[in-house]
Coordinates of C-alpha atoms and ligand atoms in Angstrom, one line a residue:
Chain K
X1 CA 213.2 214.8 -17.7
X2 CA 214.8 215.8 -14.5
X3 CA 212.7 218.2 -12.3
X4 CA 213.8 219.7 -8.9
X5 CA 211.9 218.3 -5.9
X6 CA 209.4 220.4 -4.2
X7 CA 209.8 220.7 -0.4
X8 CA 208.0 218.2 1.6
X9 CA 204.4 218.9 2.6
X10 CA 204.7 219.4 6.3
X11 CA 207.1 222.1 5.9
X12 CA 204.6 224.1 3.8
X13 CA 202.5 224.5 6.9
X14 CA 205.4 226.1 8.6
X15 CA 206.3 228.3 6.0
X16 CA 202.6 229.5 5.7
X17 CA 202.3 230.0 9.2
X18 CA 205.3 232.0 9.4
X19 CA 204.1 234.2 6.6
X20 CA 200.7 234.6 8.0
X21 CA 202.2 235.7 11.5
X22 CA 204.3 238.2 9.4
X23 CA 201.3 239.4 7.7
X24 CA 198.8 239.9 10.5
X25 CA 200.8 241.8 13.1
X26 CA 199.3 243.0 16.4
X27 CA 196.1 245.2 16.1
X28 CA 196.3 248.5 18.2
X29 CA 193.5 249.3 20.5
X30 CA 192.7 252.7 21.7
X31 CA 192.0 253.2 25.5
X32 CA 188.2 253.7 26.1
X33 CA 188.5 256.7 28.3
X34 CA 190.6 258.8 25.6
X35 CA 188.2 257.7 23.0
X36 CA 185.3 258.9 24.8
X37 CA 187.0 262.2 25.9
X38 CA 188.0 262.7 22.2
X39 CA 184.5 262.4 21.2
X40 CA 183.1 264.4 24.1
X41 CA 185.2 267.5 24.0
X42 CA 183.9 269.0 20.8
X43 CA 180.3 268.3 22.1
X44 CA 181.0 270.3 25.3
X45 CA 182.4 273.0 23.1
X46 CA 179.6 273.3 20.9
X47 CA 177.0 273.2 23.6
X48 CA 179.0 275.9 25.5
X49 CA 178.9 278.1 22.4
X50 CA 175.3 277.8 21.9
X51 CA 174.6 278.7 25.5
X52 CA 176.7 281.6 25.3
X53 CA 174.9 282.8 22.1
X54 CA 171.5 282.2 23.7
X55 CA 172.6 284.3 26.9
X56 CA 173.9 287.1 24.5
X57 CA 170.7 287.4 22.8
X58 CA 168.7 287.5 26.3
X59 CA 171.1 290.1 27.4
X60 CA 170.6 292.3 24.4
X61 CA 167.2 292.9 25.5
X62 CA 165.6 292.4 22.1
X63 CA 162.8 290.2 23.8
X64 CA 161.4 290.7 27.3
X65 CA 162.4 287.9 30.0
X66 CA 158.9 286.3 29.8
X67 CA 158.9 285.9 26.1
X68 CA 162.7 284.4 26.0
X69 CA 164.0 283.0 29.2
X70 CA 167.8 282.7 29.6
X71 CA 169.7 279.6 30.2
X72 CA 170.1 279.9 33.9
X73 CA 166.3 280.1 34.5
X74 CA 165.6 277.5 31.9
X75 CA 167.8 274.9 33.4
X76 CA 166.3 275.8 36.9
X77 CA 163.0 275.0 35.6
X78 CA 164.0 271.8 33.8
X79 CA 165.6 270.5 37.0
X80 CA 162.4 271.2 39.1
X81 CA 160.2 269.4 36.4
X82 CA 162.4 266.5 36.2
X83 CA 161.8 265.8 39.7
X84 CA 158.1 265.7 39.3
X85 CA 156.3 262.4 38.3
X86 CA 153.9 264.0 35.8
X87 CA 156.8 265.2 33.7
X88 CA 158.3 261.8 33.5
X89 CA 155.0 260.3 32.7
X90 CA 154.7 262.9 29.7
X91 CA 158.1 261.9 28.7
X92 CA 157.0 258.0 28.9
X93 CA 153.8 258.8 26.9
X94 CA 155.9 260.5 24.0
X95 CA 158.4 257.7 24.1
X96 CA 155.9 254.8 24.1
X97 CA 154.3 256.6 21.1
X98 CA 157.6 256.8 19.2
X99 CA 158.7 253.3 19.9
X100 CA 155.4 251.9 18.9
X101 CA 155.0 254.0 15.7
X102 CA 158.7 253.2 14.7
X103 CA 158.4 249.7 15.2
X104 CA 155.3 249.4 13.2
X105 CA 157.1 251.4 10.5
X106 CA 160.1 249.0 10.6
X107 CA 157.8 246.2 9.9
X108 CA 155.8 247.8 7.1
X109 CA 158.9 249.4 5.8
X110 CA 160.5 245.8 5.6
X111 CA 157.8 244.1 4.0
X112 CA 157.1 246.7 1.3
X113 CA 160.8 247.2 0.8
X114 CA 161.2 243.4 0.3
X115 CA 158.3 243.2 -2.0
X116 CA 158.9 246.4 -4.2
X117 CA 162.9 245.5 -4.6
X118 CA 161.9 241.8 -5.4
X119 CA 159.0 242.2 -7.8
X120 CA 159.5 244.2 -11.0
X121 CA 155.6 245.2 -11.4
X122 CA 155.7 246.4 -7.9
X123 CA 159.0 248.6 -8.3
X124 CA 157.4 250.1 -11.7
X125 CA 154.2 250.9 -9.8
X126 CA 155.2 252.0 -6.3
X127 CA 159.1 252.8 -6.5
X128 CA 158.7 256.6 -7.3
X129 CA 155.5 256.8 -5.1
X130 CA 157.7 255.8 -2.1
X131 CA 160.3 258.4 -2.8
X132 CA 157.5 260.8 -3.3
X133 CA 155.9 260.2 0.1
X134 CA 159.3 260.7 1.6
X135 CA 158.9 264.4 0.5
X136 CA 155.6 264.9 2.0
X137 CA 155.6 267.1 4.9
X138 CA 154.1 265.0 7.8
X139 CA 152.0 268.0 9.1
X140 CA 150.0 268.1 5.8
X141 CA 148.8 264.6 6.7
X142 CA 147.3 265.6 10.0
X143 CA 144.0 267.2 8.7
X144 CA 143.3 263.8 6.9
X145 CA 144.4 261.8 9.9
X146 CA 142.2 263.7 12.3
X147 CA 139.2 263.2 10.0
X148 CA 139.9 259.4 9.9
X149 CA 140.7 258.7 13.5
X150 CA 139.5 261.9 15.4
X151 CA 141.6 263.5 18.0
X152 CA 143.1 260.2 19.1
X153 CA 146.5 258.7 19.4
X154 CA 145.6 256.6 16.4
X155 CA 145.8 259.8 14.4
X156 CA 149.4 260.4 15.6
X157 CA 150.5 257.0 15.0
X158 CA 149.2 257.0 11.6
X159 CA 151.1 260.0 10.7
X160 CA 154.3 258.8 12.3
X161 CA 154.2 255.6 10.3
X162 CA 153.5 257.4 7.4
X163 CA 156.5 259.5 8.1
X164 CA 158.9 256.9 8.8
X165 CA 158.0 253.8 6.6
X166 CA 159.1 255.4 3.2
X167 CA 162.5 255.8 4.4
X168 CA 162.9 252.5 5.9
X169 CA 161.7 251.0 2.8
X170 CA 163.7 252.8 0.4
X171 CA 166.9 252.2 2.6
X172 CA 166.1 248.4 2.0
X173 CA 165.5 249.0 -1.7
X174 CA 168.5 251.0 -2.2
X175 CA 170.5 248.4 -0.3
X176 CA 169.3 245.7 -2.5
X177 CA 170.0 247.5 -5.7
X178 CA 173.4 248.2 -4.6
X179 CA 174.6 244.7 -3.6
X180 CA 178.1 244.3 -5.1
X181 CA 177.7 242.4 -8.1
X182 CA 180.6 240.0 -7.3
X183 CA 178.9 238.9 -4.2
X184 CA 175.7 238.1 -6.1
X185 CA 178.0 236.2 -8.5
X186 CA 179.8 234.2 -5.5
X187 CA 176.3 233.5 -4.3
X188 CA 175.1 232.2 -7.6
X189 CA 178.2 229.9 -8.1
X190 CA 177.8 228.7 -4.5
X191 CA 174.4 227.4 -5.4
X192 CA 171.9 230.0 -4.0
X193 CA 168.9 230.9 -6.2
X194 CA 166.1 233.2 -5.8
X195 CA 164.6 233.2 -2.4
X196 CA 167.7 231.6 -0.9
X197 CA 170.1 234.2 -2.7
X198 CA 167.9 237.0 -1.4
X199 CA 168.0 235.7 2.2
X200 CA 171.6 234.7 2.4
X201 CA 173.3 237.3 0.1
X202 CA 171.2 240.1 -0.8
X203 CA 169.5 240.9 2.4
X204 CA 172.6 240.8 4.4
X205 CA 174.6 242.9 1.7
X206 CA 171.9 245.6 2.2
X207 CA 172.2 246.0 5.8
X208 CA 174.3 249.1 5.8
X209 CA 171.9 250.9 3.7
X210 CA 169.0 249.6 5.6
X211 CA 170.6 250.9 8.7
X212 CA 170.8 254.5 7.1
X213 CA 167.3 254.1 6.2
X214 CA 166.3 253.3 9.8
X215 CA 168.2 256.2 11.0
X216 CA 166.4 258.5 8.6
X217 CA 163.2 256.8 9.3
X218 CA 163.5 257.6 13.1
X219 CA 164.3 261.1 12.2
X220 CA 161.2 261.6 10.4
X221 CA 159.1 259.6 13.0
X222 CA 160.4 261.9 15.8
X223 CA 159.4 264.9 13.7
X224 CA 156.0 263.7 12.8
X225 CA 155.3 262.8 16.6
X226 CA 156.1 266.2 17.8
X227 CA 153.9 268.0 15.1
X228 CA 151.2 265.5 16.0
X229 CA 151.3 265.9 19.9
X230 CA 151.1 269.8 19.1
X231 CA 148.1 269.3 16.8
X232 CA 146.4 266.5 18.5
X233 CA 145.9 267.2 22.2
X234 CA 144.1 264.4 24.0
X235 CA 142.7 265.0 27.2
X236 CA 144.1 263.7 30.5
X237 CA 147.4 262.4 28.6
X238 CA 150.1 264.6 29.0
X239 CA 152.9 264.5 26.4
X240 CA 156.1 266.3 25.4
X241 CA 154.2 268.1 22.6
X242 CA 151.2 268.8 24.6
X243 CA 153.7 270.5 27.2
X244 CA 154.9 272.7 24.5
X245 CA 151.5 273.6 23.4
X246 CA 150.4 274.7 26.8
X247 CA 153.6 276.3 27.8
X248 CA 153.1 278.7 24.9
X249 CA 149.4 279.3 25.9
X250 CA 150.5 280.0 29.5
X251 CA 153.5 282.1 28.1
X252 CA 155.9 280.0 30.1
X253 CA 158.8 280.7 28.3
X254 CA 161.4 278.7 30.6
X255 CA 159.2 275.8 30.6
X256 CA 158.7 275.9 26.7
X257 CA 162.6 276.0 26.5
X258 CA 163.2 273.5 29.0
X259 CA 160.9 271.1 27.3
X260 CA 162.4 271.6 23.9
X261 CA 165.9 270.8 25.5
X262 CA 164.4 267.5 26.6
X263 CA 163.1 266.8 23.0
X264 CA 166.6 267.7 21.4
X265 CA 168.2 265.6 23.9
X266 CA 166.1 262.6 23.3
X267 CA 166.6 263.0 19.5
X268 CA 170.5 263.2 19.9
X269 CA 170.4 260.1 22.1
X270 CA 168.6 258.0 19.7
X271 CA 170.7 259.2 17.1
X272 CA 173.8 258.2 18.9
X273 CA 172.4 254.6 19.2
X274 CA 172.0 254.2 15.6
X275 CA 175.5 255.8 14.9
X276 CA 176.9 253.3 17.4
X277 CA 175.2 250.4 15.7
X278 CA 176.6 251.8 12.4
X279 CA 180.0 252.3 13.7
X280 CA 180.1 248.8 14.9
X281 CA 178.9 247.3 11.5
X282 CA 181.5 249.2 9.9
X283 CA 184.1 247.9 12.1
X284 CA 182.7 244.3 11.7
X285 CA 182.7 244.6 7.9
X286 CA 186.0 246.4 7.4
X287 CA 184.4 249.4 6.1
X288 CA 186.2 252.0 8.2
X289 CA 187.3 255.0 6.3
X290 CA 190.8 256.0 5.8
X291 CA 192.2 258.2 8.4
X292 CA 193.6 261.3 7.2
Chain F
X1 CA 202.6 209.9 -14.8
X2 CA 203.9 211.2 -18.1
X3 CA 202.1 209.0 -20.6
X4 CA 198.7 209.3 -19.4
X5 CA 199.0 213.2 -19.3
X6 CA 200.0 213.0 -23.0
X7 CA 196.7 211.3 -23.7
X8 CA 194.6 213.5 -21.9
X9 CA 196.2 216.5 -23.5
X10 CA 194.4 215.6 -26.8
X11 CA 191.1 216.8 -26.4
X12 CA 189.6 214.6 -29.1
X13 CA 190.5 211.5 -27.2
X14 CA 187.9 208.6 -27.3
X15 CA 186.5 206.8 -24.4
X16 CA 186.4 209.3 -21.4
X17 CA 183.7 211.9 -21.5
X18 CA 185.1 215.6 -21.0
X19 CA 183.7 217.1 -17.9
X20 CA 183.7 220.5 -19.7
X21 CA 183.0 220.9 -23.2
X22 CA 182.8 224.2 -25.2
X23 CA 181.8 224.1 -28.7
X24 CA 182.2 226.9 -31.1
X25 CA 181.3 229.3 -28.2
X26 CA 181.2 233.2 -29.0
X27 CA 180.4 235.8 -26.5
X28 CA 179.4 239.5 -27.7
X29 CA 179.0 242.1 -25.2
X30 CA 176.8 245.1 -25.9
X31 CA 174.9 245.9 -28.9
X32 CA 175.3 247.7 -32.1
X33 CA 178.2 250.1 -32.7
X34 CA 179.4 249.4 -29.2
X35 CA 179.3 245.8 -29.2
X36 CA 182.5 243.9 -28.6
X37 CA 183.3 240.3 -29.6
X38 CA 185.0 239.0 -26.5
X39 CA 185.2 235.3 -27.4
X40 CA 185.2 234.1 -31.0
X41 CA 184.4 230.4 -31.8
X42 CA 186.2 228.9 -28.8
X43 CA 186.2 225.0 -28.7
X44 CA 187.8 223.5 -25.6
X45 CA 187.4 220.4 -23.3
X46 CA 188.5 219.6 -19.9
X47 CA 188.7 215.8 -19.4
X48 CA 188.1 214.4 -16.1
X49 CA 190.8 214.8 -13.7
X50 CA 192.6 217.1 -16.1
X51 CA 194.1 220.5 -15.2
X52 CA 193.8 222.8 -17.8
X53 CA 195.6 226.5 -17.9
X54 CA 194.2 229.2 -19.9
X55 CA 196.8 231.6 -20.9
X56 CA 196.3 235.0 -22.6
X57 CA 196.9 238.8 -22.4
X58 CA 194.9 240.8 -20.2
X59 CA 191.4 241.6 -21.8
X60 CA 191.4 238.5 -24.0
X61 CA 188.3 237.2 -22.6
X62 CA 189.5 234.7 -19.9
X63 CA 187.1 235.7 -17.1
X64 CA 184.4 235.8 -19.7
X65 CA 185.1 232.3 -20.6
X66 CA 184.9 231.0 -17.0
X67 CA 181.7 233.0 -16.4
X68 CA 180.3 231.2 -19.4
X69 CA 181.2 227.8 -18.0
X70 CA 179.9 228.7 -14.5
X71 CA 176.5 229.6 -15.9
X72 CA 176.8 233.3 -14.6
X73 CA 176.3 234.5 -18.0
X74 CA 175.0 232.9 -21.5
X75 CA 177.0 232.6 -24.7
X76 CA 175.8 234.5 -27.8
X77 CA 176.5 231.4 -30.0
X78 CA 177.7 227.8 -29.5
X79 CA 177.2 225.3 -26.8
X80 CA 178.7 224.8 -23.2
X81 CA 178.3 221.5 -21.9
X82 CA 179.0 220.6 -18.3
X83 CA 177.2 217.1 -18.2
X84 CA 175.4 218.1 -15.0
X85 CA 178.7 218.1 -13.0
X86 CA 178.8 220.4 -10.1
X87 CA 181.0 223.5 -10.4
X88 CA 182.8 225.5 -8.1
X89 CA 184.6 228.7 -8.8
X90 CA 187.2 231.0 -7.4
X91 CA 187.1 234.7 -8.7
X92 CA 189.6 237.0 -9.6
X93 CA 188.9 238.7 -6.3
X94 CA 188.2 236.9 -3.1
X95 CA 184.6 237.6 -3.1
X96 CA 184.0 236.8 0.5
X97 CA 181.1 237.8 2.4
X98 CA 181.9 240.7 4.7
X99 CA 179.2 240.2 7.1
X100 CA 180.3 236.7 7.8
X101 CA 183.4 235.0 9.7
X102 CA 186.0 233.3 7.7
X103 CA 184.2 230.0 8.9
X104 CA 180.7 231.1 8.1
X105 CA 181.9 232.1 4.7
X106 CA 183.2 228.6 4.1
X107 CA 180.1 227.1 5.6
X108 CA 178.1 228.8 2.9
X109 CA 179.2 226.3 0.5
X110 CA 177.7 223.6 2.7
X111 CA 174.6 225.6 3.5
X112 CA 173.2 224.9 0.1
X113 CA 173.8 221.4 0.3
X114 CA 171.6 221.4 3.5
X115 CA 174.5 220.2 5.7
X116 CA 173.2 220.6 9.6
X117 CA 174.9 223.3 11.5
X118 CA 177.1 221.3 13.7
X119 CA 178.5 219.3 10.7
X120 CA 178.9 222.6 8.7
X121 CA 181.1 224.0 11.3
X122 CA 183.4 220.9 11.7
X123 CA 183.6 220.7 7.9
X124 CA 184.4 224.4 7.6
X125 CA 187.2 223.8 9.9
X126 CA 188.5 221.0 8.0
X127 CA 188.7 222.8 4.8
X128 CA 190.4 225.7 6.7
X129 CA 192.8 223.2 7.8
X130 CA 193.5 222.2 4.1
X131 CA 194.6 225.6 3.2
X132 CA 196.4 225.9 6.4
X133 CA 194.2 228.5 7.9
X134 CA 193.2 226.7 11.0
X135 CA 192.4 228.9 14.0
X136 CA 191.4 231.8 11.8
X137 CA 187.7 230.7 11.5
X138 CA 186.5 233.4 13.9
X139 CA 188.2 236.1 12.1
X140 CA 186.6 238.6 9.7
X141 CA 187.6 238.6 5.9
X142 CA 189.0 242.1 6.3
X143 CA 191.1 241.1 9.1
X144 CA 193.2 238.9 6.8
X145 CA 195.7 239.5 4.4
X146 CA 195.2 239.1 0.6
X147 CA 196.7 235.9 0.3
X148 CA 194.8 234.7 3.3
X149 CA 191.8 235.8 1.8
X150 CA 192.5 234.0 -1.4
X151 CA 193.1 230.8 0.8
X152 CA 189.7 231.3 2.3
X153 CA 188.1 231.6 -1.0
X154 CA 189.8 228.4 -2.2
X155 CA 188.7 226.5 1.1
X156 CA 185.0 227.9 0.2
X157 CA 185.3 226.6 -3.3
X158 CA 186.6 223.2 -2.2
X159 CA 183.8 223.0 0.3
X160 CA 181.5 223.0 -2.5
X161 CA 182.3 219.5 -3.2
X162 CA 182.3 220.0 -6.8
X163 CA 184.3 218.0 -9.4
X164 CA 185.1 220.9 -11.8
X165 CA 187.1 223.8 -10.2
X166 CA 187.3 227.0 -12.2
X167 CA 189.9 229.5 -11.0
X168 CA 190.4 232.9 -12.3
X169 CA 193.9 234.2 -11.6
X170 CA 193.5 233.2 -7.9
X171 CA 197.1 233.7 -7.0
X172 CA 197.8 236.9 -9.3
X173 CA 198.2 239.2 -6.5
X174 CA 200.5 237.2 -4.4
X175 CA 204.3 237.3 -3.6
X176 CA 206.1 234.5 -5.2
X177 CA 206.7 232.5 -2.0
X178 CA 203.2 232.4 -1.0
X179 CA 202.3 231.5 -4.6
X180 CA 204.6 228.7 -4.7
X181 CA 203.5 227.3 -1.6
X182 CA 199.7 227.6 -2.9
X183 CA 200.4 225.9 -5.9
X184 CA 201.9 223.0 -4.1
X185 CA 198.6 222.9 -2.1
X186 CA 196.4 223.0 -5.1
X187 CA 198.4 220.4 -6.8
X188 CA 198.0 218.2 -3.9
X189 CA 194.3 218.8 -3.5
X190 CA 193.8 218.4 -7.2
X191 CA 195.2 214.7 -7.1
X192 CA 193.6 213.8 -3.8
X193 CA 190.1 214.8 -5.3
X194 CA 190.5 214.0 -8.9
X195 CA 189.3 217.5 -9.9
X196 CA 188.9 218.7 -13.3
X197 CA 190.6 222.2 -13.1
X198 CA 190.5 225.1 -15.6
X199 CA 192.8 227.6 -14.4
X200 CA 193.1 231.2 -15.7
X201 CA 196.5 233.0 -15.5
X202 CA 198.5 235.6 -17.4
X203 CA 201.8 234.0 -15.9
X204 CA 203.1 231.6 -18.2
X205 CA 205.4 229.7 -15.6
X206 CA 202.5 229.5 -13.4
X207 CA 200.6 227.9 -16.3
X208 CA 203.4 225.4 -17.2
X209 CA 204.0 224.8 -13.2
X210 CA 200.5 223.5 -12.9
X211 CA 198.8 222.4 -16.0
X212 CA 198.7 219.1 -17.7
X213 CA 198.0 221.2 -20.9
X214 CA 198.3 225.2 -21.5
X215 CA 195.7 226.4 -23.8
X216 CA 196.9 229.8 -25.4
X217 CA 194.2 232.5 -26.2
X218 CA 194.5 235.3 -28.7
X219 CA 193.3 238.8 -27.8
X220 CA 190.1 240.7 -29.5
X221 CA 188.6 238.4 -30.4
X222 CA 189.4 235.5 -28.0
X223 CA 190.4 232.5 -29.9
X224 CA 192.3 229.3 -29.1
X225 CA 195.6 229.8 -30.7
X226 CA 197.3 226.5 -29.4
X227 CA 197.5 223.8 -27.0
X228 CA 200.6 223.0 -25.3
X229 CA 200.7 219.7 -23.7
X230 CA 203.0 219.7 -20.7
X231 CA 204.8 216.5 -20.1
X232 CA 206.8 217.3 -17.3
X233 CA 207.0 215.0 -14.2
X234 CA 205.2 216.2 -11.1
X235 CA 205.8 217.8 -8.8
X236 CA 207.3 220.8 -10.7
X237 CA 209.0 223.7 -9.5
X238 CA 208.5 227.1 -11.0
X239 CA 212.3 227.9 -11.1
X240 CA 213.2 224.6 -12.6
X241 CA 215.0 224.7 -16.0
X242 CA 212.5 222.3 -17.4
X243 CA 209.5 224.6 -16.8
X244 CA 211.6 227.7 -17.7
X245 CA 212.2 226.0 -21.3
X246 CA 208.6 225.3 -22.0
X247 CA 207.6 228.8 -20.7
X248 CA 209.9 230.4 -23.1
X249 CA 208.7 228.5 -26.1
X250 CA 204.9 229.5 -24.9
X251 CA 206.0 233.0 -24.2
X252 CA 207.5 233.5 -27.7
X253 CA 204.4 232.1 -29.2
X254 CA 202.2 234.5 -26.9
X255 CA 204.7 237.3 -28.2
X256 CA 203.8 236.5 -31.8
X257 CA 200.2 236.8 -31.0
X258 CA 200.5 240.1 -29.4
X259 CA 202.9 241.5 -32.3
X260 CA 200.3 240.3 -34.7
X261 CA 198.0 242.7 -33.2
X262 CA 200.6 245.6 -33.0
X263 CA 200.4 245.7 -36.8
Ligands
LIG1 N1 180.0 243.0 -18.7 C1 180.9 243.4 -19.6 N2 180.4 244.2 -20.5 C2 181.0 244.8 -21.9 N3 182.2 244.4 -21.9 C3 182.8 243.4 -21.1 C4 182.0 242.8 -19.9 N4 183.0 242.2 -19.4 C5 184.1 242.0 -20.1 N5 184.0 242.9 -21.2 C6 185.2 242.9 -22.1 O1 185.3 241.7 -22.6 C7 186.8 241.6 -22.8 C8 187.4 240.4 -21.9 O2 187.2 240.7 -20.7 P1 187.7 239.5 -19.7 O3 187.4 240.1 -18.3 O4 187.1 238.2 -20.0 O5 189.3 239.5 -19.8 P2 190.3 238.8 -19.0 O6 191.0 237.9 -20.1 O7 189.7 238.0 -18.0 O8 191.2 240.1 -18.6 P3 192.4 239.9 -17.3 O9 193.4 239.0 -17.4 O10 192.6 241.4 -17.3 O11 191.3 239.6 -16.2 C9 187.3 242.9 -22.6 O12 187.7 243.6 -23.5 C10 186.4 243.6 -21.4 O13 186.3 245.0 -21.9
LIG2 MG1 190.0 238.3 -15.9

């Protein structure tokens, strides 16, 4: 039975290398500056528009100047406040609370999410409860929190944790549920079982969903914190929420608005951090969306 | 090489115990009215060092059969015996972990075996070299082409150090040239390591190019129609006349099967 000869093995390597070089091609890289500008100009435009509307409302004279200050006055007060140490201390106190509360939420959310996603009975018992907790407005927790902890920082932290944890746990649970079956099968064939499968396949696979949960958890934590700082005023400890409260008491419109701007900027800044993390994950996993 | 192949082609040969044996295996998906008989009373053996190609039309239950052998699913009836052999599997898709680099993907197969990290990396590099992907270890799966991903998947399956290799249309989506090259690679590895291979394809020439035996499955339900021993000398070429002749014979038989369903 005559059969044609296959080419010798060492030429295979060359063939394959040649084909691979063809397939890969050079990756294009955008310049950093144009990338930043590309993302910046819509923001600049939006901010400009908001300032314009704000100024227009002030000019309309619907409210007197001491009730609704204009942008120029507000930014003047903001600049002034940002030069004082007390204001920075207030920001520091708020940020410390946010970070502590969020960190504890992440820990609890991880443990709860891992247990609930893993154990059937727990899922049946607590699955819908966690989602239910997510819809509970955090302000509704404060009466109970104040009863339990008094007018203390613990009361605030308690509510921040209750606000953030369900989202974080749910993010993890959803990630586990939506692990692509093909990866589970691959892990199984490779010999991973139970806990090992969970640790090496399921947990990493749920990272994108977990990250989305973190982002949402942060938003809830930040809202709960602001509500808490307005409701629970602690003596001798200035915070951003407390500033809002007293600015209103003193009818200091420019001060009130300047603190609101600070709160907004911090919220956006942290959100950008999460977005950056999400983008880098998408890039590494090859999950970028089609550009249209 | 011809004579021993002919012997192996007979699944009822005495002496050598088969590495994989399916005995009257049936698989029904779903229940009641919506149930589907995917496999019906399939009996099949793969002997040590044998390369068996499973051939059949799309949807005839080839992937189902491999899942059952790999233990990913349980048969509705019948027995599957793998005699405690370690089984590696390549899926129809590359099924790589997107959060890991190419090298780390291969290392996953070694992690289960408890290989230390340093050694894992060295071994993964070796396996990548076998599939001619040395130097791509630090890339992410999505940065590679489809064919390269399939090769990573092959490297990972090889790293499992199993003696049974299940492959589900591994080269189905590749261009003819890359496929030819990978056929040669696979054949070399199969010989070097004396693997028992169960290779699924719907490409008749590919089956004849690679197999010691081609097993033809019918559709709905999947049943073994016929065994075709391939007694051609290796290495074979997909475009050789001998391969083409046998492929034509098998294609005709396959066509009969399909026509039988048309009525
Ligand atoms: N999980 C499932 N649930 C229900 N039906 C299924 C399931 N998996 C497969 N089937 C059905 O079983 C039959 C065989 O499917 P299978 O994937 O094994 O075919 P195949 O021979 O591998 O086809 P292809 O060549 O297209 O890959 C098909 O009719 C399919 O619809
Ligand atoms: Mg299939």
